[in-house]
GROMACS .gro file of C-alpha atoms in nm:
model
  453
    1MET     CA    1   0.015  -0.008  -0.006
    2THR     CA    2   0.131   0.300  -0.100
    3THR     CA    3   0.239   0.564   0.182
    4VAL     CA    4   0.048   0.857   0.005
    5LEU     CA    5  -0.255   0.964  -0.248
    6ALA     CA    6  -0.192   1.055  -0.590
    7ALA     CA    7  -0.042   1.436  -0.568
    8SER     CA    8  -0.340   1.581  -0.689
    9PRO     CA    9  -0.656   1.435  -0.580
   10GLY     CA   10  -0.986   1.549  -0.829
   11LEU     CA   11  -1.295   1.761  -0.673
   12ASP     CA   12  -1.447   1.838  -1.056
   13PHE     CA   13  -1.737   1.626  -1.056
   14SER     CA   14  -1.965   1.547  -1.370
   15LEU     CA   15  -2.316   1.744  -1.423
   16THR     CA   16  -2.510   1.395  -1.320
   17GLN     CA   17  -2.267   1.384  -0.982
   18GLN     CA   18  -2.291   1.718  -0.913
   19LEU     CA   19  -2.709   1.750  -0.952
   20THR     CA   20  -2.709   1.381  -0.754
   21VAL     CA   21  -2.512   1.619  -0.504
   22VAL     CA   22  -2.757   1.956  -0.480
   23ALA     CA   23  -3.079   1.648  -0.472
   24LEU     CA   24  -2.968   1.484  -0.205
   25CYS     CA   25  -2.876   1.760   0.014
   26ALA     CA   26  -3.164   1.937  -0.089
   27LEU     CA   27  -3.377   1.588  -0.017
   28THR     CA   28  -3.158   1.571   0.378
   29ALA     CA   29  -3.294   1.956   0.409
   30PHE     CA   30  -3.617   1.906   0.391
   31VAL     CA   31  -3.610   1.581   0.633
   32SER     CA   32  -3.420   1.772   0.874
   33HIS     CA   33  -3.716   2.011   0.872
   34LEU     CA   34  -3.950   1.784   0.923
   35ALA     CA   35  -3.821   1.672   1.220
   36LEU     CA   36  -3.792   1.316   1.067
   37ALA     CA   37  -3.436   1.290   1.055
   38VAL     CA   38  -3.089   1.459   1.172
   39PHE     CA   39  -2.740   1.364   1.065
   40ASN     CA   40  -2.569   1.487   1.409
   41ASP     CA   41  -2.617   1.173   1.660
   42GLY     CA   42  -2.577   1.442   1.922
   43VAL     CA   43  -2.840   1.644   1.778
   44ARG     CA   44  -3.109   1.348   1.733
   45PRO     CA   45  -3.181   1.372   2.157
   46PHE     CA   46  -3.277   1.688   2.135
   47MET     CA   47  -3.528   1.681   1.859
   48LEU     CA   48  -3.849   1.525   2.093
   49ASP     CA   49  -3.872   1.829   2.248
   50PHE     CA   50  -3.864   1.986   1.910
   51ILE     CA   51  -4.161   1.786   1.759
   52GLN     CA   52  -4.354   1.809   2.082
   53GLY     CA   53  -4.337   2.204   2.096
   54ARG     CA   54  -4.122   2.242   2.410
   55SER     CA   55  -3.820   2.368   2.235
   56THR     CA   56  -3.814   2.644   1.923
   57ARG     CA   57  -3.645   2.665   1.617
   58THR     CA   58  -3.427   2.887   1.672
   59ALA     CA   59  -3.289   2.702   1.995
   60THR     CA   60  -3.266   2.411   1.816
   61THR     CA   61  -3.084   2.537   1.585
   62ALA     CA   62  -2.827   2.648   1.823
   63VAL     CA   63  -2.786   2.307   1.913
   64SER     CA   64  -2.707   2.153   1.616
   65PHE     CA   65  -2.532   2.400   1.489
   66GLY     CA   66  -2.243   2.426   1.826
   67LEU     CA   67  -2.222   2.058   1.787
   68SER     CA   68  -2.160   2.001   1.436
   69ALA     CA   69  -1.940   2.354   1.290
   70GLY     CA   70  -1.613   2.233   1.410
   71PHE     CA   71  -1.699   1.872   1.248
   72ILE     CA   72  -1.774   2.111   0.949
   73PHE     CA   73  -1.490   2.269   0.906
   74GLY     CA   74  -1.233   2.135   1.111
   75LEU     CA   75  -1.272   1.746   0.956
   76GLY     CA   76  -1.558   1.740   0.692
   77ALA     CA   77  -1.403   2.018   0.486
   78PRO     CA   78  -1.014   1.923   0.491
   79MET     CA   79  -1.111   1.546   0.484
   80ALA     CA   80  -1.239   1.646   0.131
   81LEU     CA   81  -1.006   1.848   0.038
   82SER     CA   82  -0.750   1.568   0.084
   83SER     CA   83  -0.886   1.280  -0.014
   84GLY     CA   84  -1.063   1.440  -0.283
   85VAL     CA   85  -1.377   1.218  -0.215
   86LEU     CA   86  -1.705   1.389  -0.028
   87ASN     CA   87  -1.844   1.298   0.306
   88PRO     CA   88  -2.127   1.345   0.558
   89TRP     CA   89  -1.970   1.574   0.781
   90LEU     CA   90  -1.910   1.806   0.454
   91LEU     CA   91  -2.295   1.750   0.298
   92PHE     CA   92  -2.532   1.631   0.611
   93LEU     CA   93  -2.421   1.844   0.958
   94PRO     CA   94  -2.460   2.169   0.743
   95THR     CA   95  -2.843   2.063   0.620
   96ASP     CA   96  -2.920   1.926   0.937
   97ILE     CA   97  -2.836   2.300   1.040
   98LEU     CA   98  -3.032   2.425   0.798
   99GLY     CA   99  -3.314   2.212   0.751
  100ILE     CA  100  -3.400   2.310   1.151
  101LEU     CA  101  -3.307   2.698   1.117
  102SER     CA  102  -3.584   2.714   0.808
  103PRO     CA  103  -3.903   2.895   0.913
  104ARG     CA  104  -4.078   2.762   0.569
  105LYS     CA  105  -4.108   2.424   0.387
  106TRP     CA  106  -4.023   2.523   0.058
  107LEU     CA  107  -3.684   2.705   0.165
  108ALA     CA  108  -3.581   2.463   0.348
  109PRO     CA  109  -3.536   2.212   0.008
  110LEU     CA  110  -3.382   2.522  -0.167
  111LEU     CA  111  -3.105   2.618   0.161
  112GLY     CA  112  -3.041   2.265   0.126
  113GLY     CA  113  -2.971   2.261  -0.237
  114ALA     CA  114  -2.771   2.570  -0.223
  115TRP     CA  115  -2.547   2.407  -0.006
  116GLY     CA  116  -2.469   2.135  -0.232
  117ALA     CA  117  -2.416   2.337  -0.520
  118VAL     CA  118  -2.165   2.545  -0.289
  119VAL     CA  119  -1.979   2.176  -0.239
  120VAL     CA  120  -1.976   2.095  -0.582
  121LEU     CA  121  -1.904   2.409  -0.737
  122GLY     CA  122  -1.660   2.509  -0.499
  123LEU     CA  123  -1.483   2.263  -0.349
  124GLY     CA  124  -1.253   2.228  -0.709
  125GLY     CA  125  -1.161   2.594  -0.711
  126VAL     CA  126  -1.074   2.579  -0.401
  127ASN     CA  127  -0.903   2.264  -0.463
  128ARG     CA  128  -0.641   2.430  -0.796
  129VAL     CA  129  -0.562   2.709  -0.582
  130ALA     CA  130  -0.447   2.571  -0.266
  131HIS     CA  131  -0.230   2.295  -0.523
  132ASP     CA  132  -0.087   2.651  -0.728
  133LEU     CA  133   0.015   2.729  -0.352
  134PRO     CA  134   0.402   2.779  -0.300
  135VAL     CA  135   0.326   2.594   0.055
  136ASP     CA  136   0.113   2.269  -0.097
  137PHE     CA  137  -0.074   2.196   0.221
  138LEU     CA  138  -0.340   2.024   0.088
  139THR     CA  139  -0.091   1.740  -0.064
  140ALA     CA  140   0.104   1.708   0.254
  141MET     CA  141  -0.220   1.633   0.392
  142GLN     CA  142  -0.232   1.286   0.200
  143GLN     CA  143   0.012   1.197   0.475
  144MET     CA  144  -0.282   1.140   0.657
  145SER     CA  145  -0.424   0.817   0.544
  146THR     CA  146  -0.138   0.569   0.633
  147PRO     CA  147  -0.218   0.612   0.985
  148ILE     CA  148  -0.594   0.654   0.942
  149LEU     CA  149  -0.604   0.300   0.752
  150PHE     CA  150  -0.379   0.109   1.005
  151LEU     CA  151  -0.463   0.242   1.329
  152PHE     CA  152  -0.830   0.234   1.270
  153THR     CA  153  -0.786  -0.177   1.193
  154LEU     CA  154  -0.748  -0.179   1.576
  155PHE     CA  155  -1.053  -0.058   1.747
  156PRO     CA  156  -1.179  -0.406   1.733
  157VAL     CA  157  -0.910  -0.491   1.981
  158LEU     CA  158  -0.957  -0.159   2.218
  159ALA     CA  159  -1.328  -0.292   2.277
  160ILE     CA  160  -1.233  -0.681   2.316
  161THR     CA  161  -0.994  -0.556   2.616
  162ARG     CA  162  -1.213  -0.275   2.741
  163GLN     CA  163  -1.527  -0.506   2.751
  164PHE     CA  164  -1.340  -0.873   2.824
  165GLY     CA  165  -1.062  -0.817   2.998
  166ARG     CA  166  -0.650  -0.789   2.847
  167LEU     CA  167  -0.602  -1.157   2.805
  168ARG     CA  168  -0.882  -1.203   2.547
  169GLY     CA  169  -0.766  -0.775   2.418
  170GLY     CA  170  -0.391  -0.956   2.367
  171ILE     CA  171  -0.510  -1.290   2.172
  172ALA     CA  172  -0.706  -1.049   1.965
  173ALA     CA  173  -0.441  -0.807   1.875
  174VAL     CA  174  -0.225  -1.110   1.860
  175LEU     CA  175  -0.440  -1.238   1.564
  176GLU     CA  176  -0.475  -0.881   1.422
  177LEU     CA  177  -0.073  -0.899   1.359
  178ALA     CA  178  -0.073  -1.178   1.210
  179LEU     CA  179  -0.342  -1.135   0.963
  180VAL     CA  180  -0.244  -0.776   0.882
  181ILE     CA  181   0.093  -0.944   0.797
  182THR     CA  182   0.019  -1.224   0.643
  183THR     CA  183  -0.225  -1.021   0.394
  184MET     CA  184   0.012  -0.773   0.307
  185LYS     CA  185   0.288  -1.056   0.210
  186LEU     CA  186   0.026  -1.252   0.038
  187TRP     CA  187  -0.263  -1.038  -0.098
  188PRO     CA  188  -0.022  -0.681  -0.123
  189THR     CA  189  -0.303  -0.481  -0.368
  190VAL     CA  190  -0.591  -0.584  -0.103
  191PHE     CA  191  -0.621  -0.337   0.177
  192ALA     CA  192  -0.398  -0.515   0.498
  193GLY     CA  193  -0.656  -0.422   0.725
  194SER     CA  194  -0.964  -0.584   0.559
  195LEU     CA  195  -0.933  -0.970   0.731
  196ALA     CA  196  -0.782  -0.796   1.052
  197MET     CA  197  -1.069  -0.585   1.102
  198ALA     CA  198  -1.296  -0.871   1.031
  199ALA     CA  199  -1.185  -1.145   1.275
  200GLY     CA  200  -1.201  -0.912   1.510
  201VAL     CA  201  -1.523  -0.775   1.488
  202LEU     CA  202  -1.623  -1.102   1.486
  203LEU     CA  203  -1.417  -1.224   1.821
  204LEU     CA  204  -1.611  -0.893   1.966
  205ILE     CA  205  -1.954  -1.008   1.876
  206GLY     CA  206  -1.924  -1.372   1.968
  207PHE     CA  207  -1.806  -1.283   2.303
  208ALA     CA  208  -2.072  -1.051   2.367
  209VAL     CA  209  -2.361  -1.308   2.207
  210ARG     CA  210  -2.211  -1.604   2.439
  211LYS     CA  211  -2.215  -1.402   2.759
  212ASP     CA  212  -2.570  -1.239   2.675
  213LEU     CA  213  -2.656  -1.640   2.587
  214LEU     CA  214  -2.497  -1.797   2.921
  215ARG     CA  215  -2.677  -1.520   3.134
  216ARG     CA  216  -2.969  -1.559   3.013
  217THR     CA  217  -2.927  -1.960   3.074
  218ALA     CA  218  -2.819  -1.885   3.427
  219ASP     CA  219  -3.106  -1.639   3.497
  220ARG     CA  220  -3.365  -1.930   3.374
  221ALA     CA  221  -3.236  -2.162   3.584
  222ALA     CA  222  -3.201  -1.941   3.920
  223ALA     CA  223  -3.586  -1.858   3.825
  224LEU     CA  224  -3.621  -2.256   3.798
  225ALA     CA  225  -3.513  -2.337   4.092
  226ALA     CA  226  -3.712  -2.046   4.305
  227GLY     CA  227  -4.022  -2.232   4.166
  228GLU     CA  228  -4.095  -1.899   3.961
  229GLN     CA  229  -4.284  -1.901   3.609
  230THR     CA  230  -4.046  -1.718   3.347
  231SER     CA  231  -4.050  -1.605   3.014
  232GLY     CA  232  -3.747  -1.662   2.750
  233THR     CA  233  -3.594  -1.384   2.873
  234GLY     CA  234  -3.605  -1.422   3.247
  235GLN     CA  235  -3.760  -1.092   3.272
  236GLN     CA  236  -4.143  -1.053   3.329
  237GLU     CA  237  -4.262  -0.780   3.098
  238THR     CA  238  -4.528  -0.480   3.184
  239GLY     CA  239  -4.752  -0.324   2.936
  240ASP     CA  240  -4.729   0.009   3.029
  241ASP     CA  241  -4.363   0.062   3.029
  242PRO     CA  242  -4.322   0.481   3.015
  243MET     CA  243  -4.041   0.401   2.753
  244ALA     CA  244  -4.222   0.091   2.573
  245SER     CA  245  -4.468   0.356   2.481
  246LEU     CA  246  -4.212   0.613   2.411
  247PHE     CA  247  -4.071   0.384   2.234
  248SER     CA  248  -4.350   0.295   2.048
  249ALA     CA  249  -4.442   0.630   1.912
  250GLY     CA  250  -4.148   0.725   1.785
  251ALA     CA  251  -4.175   0.421   1.531
  252LEU     CA  252  -4.538   0.529   1.452
  253ARG     CA  253  -4.403   0.867   1.339
  254LEU     CA  254  -4.184   0.737   1.114
  255ARG     CA  255  -4.364   0.436   0.957
  256ARG     CA  256  -4.650   0.725   0.872
  257PHE     CA  257  -4.345   0.888   0.646
  258LEU     CA  258  -4.174   0.535   0.516
  259PRO     CA  259  -4.223   0.687   0.146
  260LEU     CA  260  -4.015   0.961   0.203
  261PHE     CA  261  -3.727   0.722   0.373
  262MET     CA  262  -3.727   0.507   0.093
  263VAL     CA  263  -3.673   0.833  -0.152
  264LEU     CA  264  -3.378   0.927   0.131
  265GLY     CA  265  -3.245   0.568   0.119
  266ALA     CA  266  -3.216   0.540  -0.256
  267GLY     CA  267  -3.069   0.891  -0.277
  268ILE     CA  268  -2.762   0.776  -0.058
  269CYS     CA  269  -2.694   0.489  -0.200
  270VAL     CA  270  -2.659   0.662  -0.504
  271LEU     CA  271  -2.444   0.859  -0.371
  272ALA     CA  272  -2.227   0.596  -0.276
  273GLN     CA  273  -2.261   0.431  -0.573
  274THR     CA  274  -2.087   0.704  -0.758
  275HIS     CA  275  -1.755   0.680  -0.595
  276ILE     CA  276  -1.767   1.053  -0.481
  277PHE     CA  277  -1.819   0.997  -0.124
  278GLY     CA  278  -1.693   0.836   0.148
  279GLY     CA  279  -1.887   0.789   0.494
  280GLY     CA  280  -1.543   0.766   0.712
  281GLU     CA  281  -1.219   0.886   0.720
  282ALA     CA  282  -1.058   0.596   0.670
  283THR     CA  283  -1.333   0.494   0.365
  284SER     CA  284  -1.307   0.838   0.206
  285PHE     CA  285  -0.908   0.738   0.111
  286LEU     CA  286  -0.971   0.381  -0.003
  287ILE     CA  287  -1.236   0.537  -0.213
  288ALA     CA  288  -0.974   0.783  -0.363
  289LYS     CA  289  -0.770   0.415  -0.386
  290GLY     CA  290  -1.040   0.283  -0.599
  291GLN     CA  291  -1.100  -0.004  -0.297
  292TYR     CA  292  -1.432  -0.018  -0.309
  293GLY     CA  293  -1.428  -0.347  -0.194
  294GLU     CA  294  -1.210  -0.244   0.107
  295ALA     CA  295  -1.408   0.076   0.182
  296ALA     CA  296  -1.769  -0.160   0.217
  297GLN     CA  297  -1.590  -0.358   0.424
  298VAL     CA  298  -1.528  -0.083   0.650
  299ASP     CA  299  -1.848   0.052   0.665
  300PHE     CA  300  -1.979  -0.275   0.742
  301TYR     CA  301  -1.812  -0.306   1.018
  302ARG     CA  302  -1.861   0.043   1.176
  303VAL     CA  303  -2.272  -0.067   1.120
  304PHE     CA  304  -2.198  -0.263   1.443
  305GLY     CA  305  -2.079   0.024   1.619
  306PHE     CA  306  -2.434   0.265   1.564
  307VAL     CA  307  -2.752   0.054   1.520
  308PRO     CA  308  -2.780   0.081   1.865
  309LEU     CA  309  -2.764   0.374   1.924
  310ILE     CA  310  -2.877   0.502   1.612
  311ALA     CA  311  -3.209   0.265   1.745
  312THR     CA  312  -3.279   0.354   2.026
  313THR     CA  313  -3.257   0.746   2.022
  314ALA     CA  314  -3.468   0.733   1.673
  315LEU     CA  315  -3.736   0.579   1.891
  316ALA     CA  316  -3.719   0.809   2.195
  317SER     CA  317  -3.702   1.105   1.986
  318GLY     CA  318  -3.930   1.064   1.655
  319ALA     CA  319  -3.635   1.118   1.439
  320TYR     CA  320  -3.426   0.888   1.215
  321GLY     CA  321  -3.046   0.919   1.095
  322ILE     CA  322  -3.012   1.106   0.773
  323ALA     CA  323  -2.823   0.789   0.654
  324GLY     CA  324  -3.010   0.524   0.882
  325PHE     CA  325  -2.798   0.186   1.025
  326THR     CA  326  -2.564   0.336   0.733
  327LEU     CA  327  -2.585  -0.025   0.568
  328VAL     CA  328  -2.625   0.214   0.227
  329TYR     CA  329  -2.332   0.320   0.225
  330PRO     CA  330  -2.120  -0.042   0.166
  331LEU     CA  331  -2.465  -0.164  -0.039
  332GLY     CA  332  -2.396   0.170  -0.277
  333TYR     CA  333  -1.977   0.114  -0.301
  334LEU     CA  334  -2.035  -0.245  -0.443
  335LEU     CA  335  -2.326  -0.201  -0.679
  336PRO     CA  336  -2.288  -0.164  -1.026
  337ASN     CA  337  -2.532   0.106  -1.170
  338PRO     CA  338  -2.743   0.407  -1.004
  339PHE     CA  339  -3.112   0.260  -1.098
  340LEU     CA  340  -2.979  -0.079  -0.919
  341ALA     CA  341  -2.861   0.133  -0.612
  342ALA     CA  342  -3.167   0.353  -0.618
  343ALA     CA  343  -3.399   0.024  -0.582
  344VAL     CA  344  -3.209  -0.137  -0.314
  345GLY     CA  345  -3.151   0.225  -0.117
  346ALA     CA  346  -3.555   0.252  -0.104
  347VAL     CA  347  -3.572  -0.121   0.013
  348VAL     CA  348  -3.306  -0.118   0.263
  349PHE     CA  349  -3.479   0.208   0.407
  350ALA     CA  350  -3.798   0.076   0.415
  351LEU     CA  351  -3.634  -0.215   0.635
  352GLU     CA  352  -3.500  -0.081   0.882
  353VAL     CA  353  -3.795   0.184   0.973
  354LEU     CA  354  -4.033  -0.124   0.968
  355ALA     CA  355  -3.798  -0.347   1.188
  356LEU     CA  356  -3.715  -0.035   1.408
  357SER     CA  357  -3.939  -0.172   1.680
  358ALA     CA  358  -3.859  -0.518   1.685
  359THR     CA  359  -3.451  -0.367   1.666
  360GLY     CA  360  -3.487  -0.224   1.996
  361LYS     CA  361  -3.626  -0.507   2.191
  362VAL     CA  362  -3.362  -0.728   2.045
  363LEU     CA  363  -3.087  -0.480   2.172
  364GLY     CA  364  -3.302  -0.503   2.506
  365ARG     CA  365  -3.255  -0.844   2.542
  366LEU     CA  366  -2.873  -0.841   2.437
  367PRO     CA  367  -2.727  -0.619   2.698
  368SER     CA  368  -2.388  -0.743   2.631
  369VAL     CA  369  -2.421  -0.619   2.276
  370ARG     CA  370  -2.547  -0.317   2.354
  371ASP     CA  371  -2.232  -0.258   2.578
  372SER     CA  372  -2.052  -0.393   2.276
  373SER     CA  373  -2.154  -0.089   2.030
  374GLU     CA  374  -2.059   0.180   2.317
  375HIS     CA  375  -1.689   0.010   2.333
  376LEU     CA  376  -1.678  -0.012   1.928
  377ARG     CA  377  -1.778   0.343   1.884
  378ALA     CA  378  -1.522   0.461   2.188
  379ALA     CA  379  -1.216   0.257   2.059
  380ILE     CA  380  -1.328   0.377   1.629
  381THR     CA  381  -1.332   0.774   1.839
  382GLU     CA  382  -0.999   0.690   2.016
  383THR     CA  383  -0.797   0.497   1.721
  384LEU     CA  384  -0.873   0.811   1.458
  385GLY     CA  385  -0.818   1.061   1.729
  386LEU     CA  386  -0.436   0.956   1.751
  387ALA     CA  387  -0.465   0.864   1.369
  388ILE     CA  388  -0.621   1.211   1.277
  389LEU     CA  389  -0.374   1.356   1.559
  390PHE     CA  390  -0.057   1.142   1.386
  391GLY     CA  391  -0.132   1.171   1.001
  392SER     CA  392  -0.160   1.585   1.053
  393LEU     CA  393   0.154   1.572   1.261
  394LEU     CA  394   0.321   1.409   0.937
  395ALA     CA  395   0.170   1.646   0.711
  396ALA     CA  396   0.335   1.966   0.936
  397HIS     CA  397   0.623   1.750   0.890
  398VAL     CA  398   0.611   1.757   0.492
  399MET     CA  399   0.527   2.067   0.429
  400GLY     CA  400   0.680   2.321   0.644
  401GLY     CA  401   0.915   2.079   0.857
  402GLY     CA  402   0.995   2.177   1.233
  403LEU     CA  403   0.860   2.470   1.147
  404ALA     CA  404   0.539   2.359   1.045
  405ILE     CA  405   0.491   2.049   1.333
  406LEU     CA  406   0.565   2.358   1.604
  407VAL     CA  407   0.274   2.543   1.422
  408VAL     CA  408   0.033   2.264   1.441
  409GLY     CA  409   0.084   2.144   1.698
  410GLY     CA  410   0.105   2.432   1.884
  411LEU     CA  411  -0.267   2.483   1.760
  412TYR     CA  412  -0.344   2.154   1.843
  413LEU     CA  413  -0.263   2.173   2.252
  414LEU     CA  414  -0.314   2.554   2.246
  415ASN     CA  415  -0.681   2.388   2.143
  416GLU     CA  416  -0.696   2.152   2.402
  417ALA     CA  417  -0.581   2.417   2.703
  418MET     CA  418  -0.833   2.670   2.591
  419GLY     CA  419  -1.092   2.362   2.669
  420ARG     CA  420  -1.128   2.230   2.309
  421PRO     CA  421  -1.398   2.513   2.094
  422VAL     CA  422  -1.244   2.303   1.848
  423VAL     CA  423  -1.334   1.919   1.902
  424ARG     CA  424  -1.053   1.751   1.947
  425MET     CA  425  -1.094   1.496   1.609
  426ALA     CA  426  -1.130   1.840   1.419
  427ALA     CA  427  -0.843   2.010   1.586
  428ALA     CA  428  -0.551   1.843   1.384
  429PRO     CA  429  -0.672   1.899   1.051
  430ALA     CA  430  -0.827   2.274   1.092
  431ALA     CA  431  -0.453   2.310   1.259
  432VAL     CA  432  -0.280   2.178   0.960
  433LEU     CA  433  -0.494   2.373   0.693
  434ALA     CA  434  -0.433   2.698   0.938
  435GLY     CA  435  -0.066   2.620   0.940
  436GLY     CA  436  -0.066   2.584   0.585
  437VAL     CA  437  -0.177   2.903   0.525
  438LEU     CA  438   0.067   3.102   0.769
  439LEU     CA  439   0.294   2.959   0.616
  440ASN     CA  440   0.226   3.084   0.245
  441VAL     CA  441   0.226   3.441   0.442
  442LEU     CA  442   0.515   3.426   0.623
  443HIS     CA  443   0.671   3.280   0.214
  444TRP     CA  444   0.550   3.579   0.060
  445LEU     CA  445   0.665   3.784   0.374
  446ASP     CA  446   1.058   3.604   0.273
  447LEU     CA  447   1.021   3.496   0.608
  448PHE     CA  448   0.984   3.109   0.521
  449THR     CA  449   1.095   2.892   0.296
  450PRO     CA  450   0.898   2.612   0.152
  451VAL     CA  451   1.026   2.237   0.184
  452LYS     CA  452   1.146   2.089  -0.122
  453GLY     CA  453   1.024   1.692  -0.157
   0.00000   0.00000   0.00000
């Protein structure tokens, strides 16, 4: 696997690709305006108050902007510029904000479509201008690809260690390392972390399911020993559970808009099929390399970490995820044409919405599996946080040596000292962009000579 991408990733889209992005941004803004779905998982719990009239549109917009701005400008834009591939933080977080902000239904899709047009028409120009600068910080930012791809491979190991202890975590680590080395030796054209991540995620799920089954068996045996009549779960279900009532209301609200969700699923799957879009940090670089199978594999594994979160927050709030359970991402990468992608995306979203209540009930009976998803999300955040920081420092070294490392590392540390006004994961890429601009200014003032590659 190469260390860096091609010297100048493209952000010049065909007319069909441009129209797809504009139409999808218009649609996601409209869905957000109706409070049916938002992309930001942190915003979704606030949607219930908005839906029930306990929070104003202005207040909810402020929450969405506060939770999303750092990811848009510190992660979404730098990742798109460095990889040449669009991402959900750049497209869907702004349409969350614009949709909630819009006071009228007809205005929301206009604002969303306008944002899509800004992205597809503006990024190419920014990309070309940046590559013509004396200090080409966008090419330098492609150094982030290797740390992100390889360190991301370890997220199942961290999740297993935290949930099931050091011994099982150590076994998973040894297994993943062996599989990475084997893949690099036998299949050098394949992403080296593919088999390793598959094995790690399967181990985690296996450990969690086994623990839940053993617990249920023990509960059933204890109940029988006590002479009590139990259900299959070992728990007595009550019909007047207020949480069950809330979850049922959320599921019913989403089902009423099933046709709209099917159109949304179709649009997102088509966007993924165009291969100008990646659902995650690692996925963006794999898509840029043309490794669509590996990208699908990576995003498929991420699903396990987010299904419980998305399902429970959707049931509780009555607002779904813009990308659903994100299964449409990997499916879209692999499908041969946009027409099939549209059909598959619509069906997948329909099944997800219809099965939402059942998904919530199943997760309620598998507490260890729910815990595994939380550990997976934390591990993904931790591995990517380290990878992005390390990759940003590599980018700094390439574009400006020690001075650039001082500037980029200093901005990152200053952000930490100030209480993280920019979220940690986005702080390092944002520092690279700011550092690149500063180095170009210093060059024009004849105070800095760019590092020659």
